Amino acid sequence: MLAQKQSTLVLVSESTSKKVIVIFSKAISLVLLSLGLTLLTYGTVLSLAT
C-alpha cells in the first residue's frame, strides 16, 4: 500500500516537472519571438528614418 502511494507520488511529480518544463520552454520561445519582432520593427523604423 505504501509502495503504491510512493510510486503514484513519483509519477505525479514527474508529470508536473514535465509540464513545468513545457511551460518554461513556451514562455522562453514567446519572449524570444517578441524580442525578434521588436528588433525587426526597430530596424525597419531606423532604415526608414535615415
Tab-separated table of C-alpha atoms in Angstrom, residues 8-41:
chain	number	residue	atom	x	y	z
A	8	THR	CA	1.996	7.363	-7.550
A	9	LEU	CA	3.724	10.369	-5.980
A	10	VAL	CA	6.765	9.823	-8.203
A	11	LEU	CA	4.554	9.662	-11.298
A	12	VAL	CA	2.720	12.830	-10.296
A	13	SER	CA	5.938	14.737	-9.631
A	14	GLU	CA	7.413	13.561	-12.958
A	15	SER	CA	4.371	14.718	-14.924
A	16	THR	CA	4.368	18.014	-13.025
A	17	SER	CA	8.031	18.662	-13.809
A	18	LYS	CA	7.382	17.823	-17.479
A	19	LYS	CA	4.516	20.332	-17.529
A	20	VAL	CA	6.728	22.958	-15.905
A	21	ILE	CA	9.455	22.337	-18.493
A	22	VAL	CA	6.937	22.644	-21.348
A	23	ILE	CA	5.519	25.879	-19.914
A	24	PHE	CA	9.040	27.255	-19.437
A	25	SER	CA	10.102	26.463	-22.997
A	26	LYS	CA	6.903	28.032	-24.372
A	27	ALA	CA	7.488	31.165	-22.309
A	28	ILE	CA	11.113	31.405	-23.451
A	29	SER	CA	10.170	30.989	-27.110
A	30	LEU	CA	7.461	33.655	-26.733
A	31	VAL	CA	9.978	36.063	-25.194
A	32	LEU	CA	12.478	35.376	-27.981
A	33	LEU	CA	9.772	35.829	-30.607
A	34	SER	CA	8.633	39.177	-29.210
A	35	LEU	CA	12.265	40.281	-28.875
A	36	GLY	CA	12.919	39.384	-32.501
A	37	LEU	CA	9.793	41.212	-33.662
A	38	THR	CA	10.771	44.280	-31.634
A	39	LEU	CA	14.264	44.292	-33.145
A	40	LEU	CA	12.810	43.819	-36.629
A	41	THR	CA	10.398	46.729	-36.179
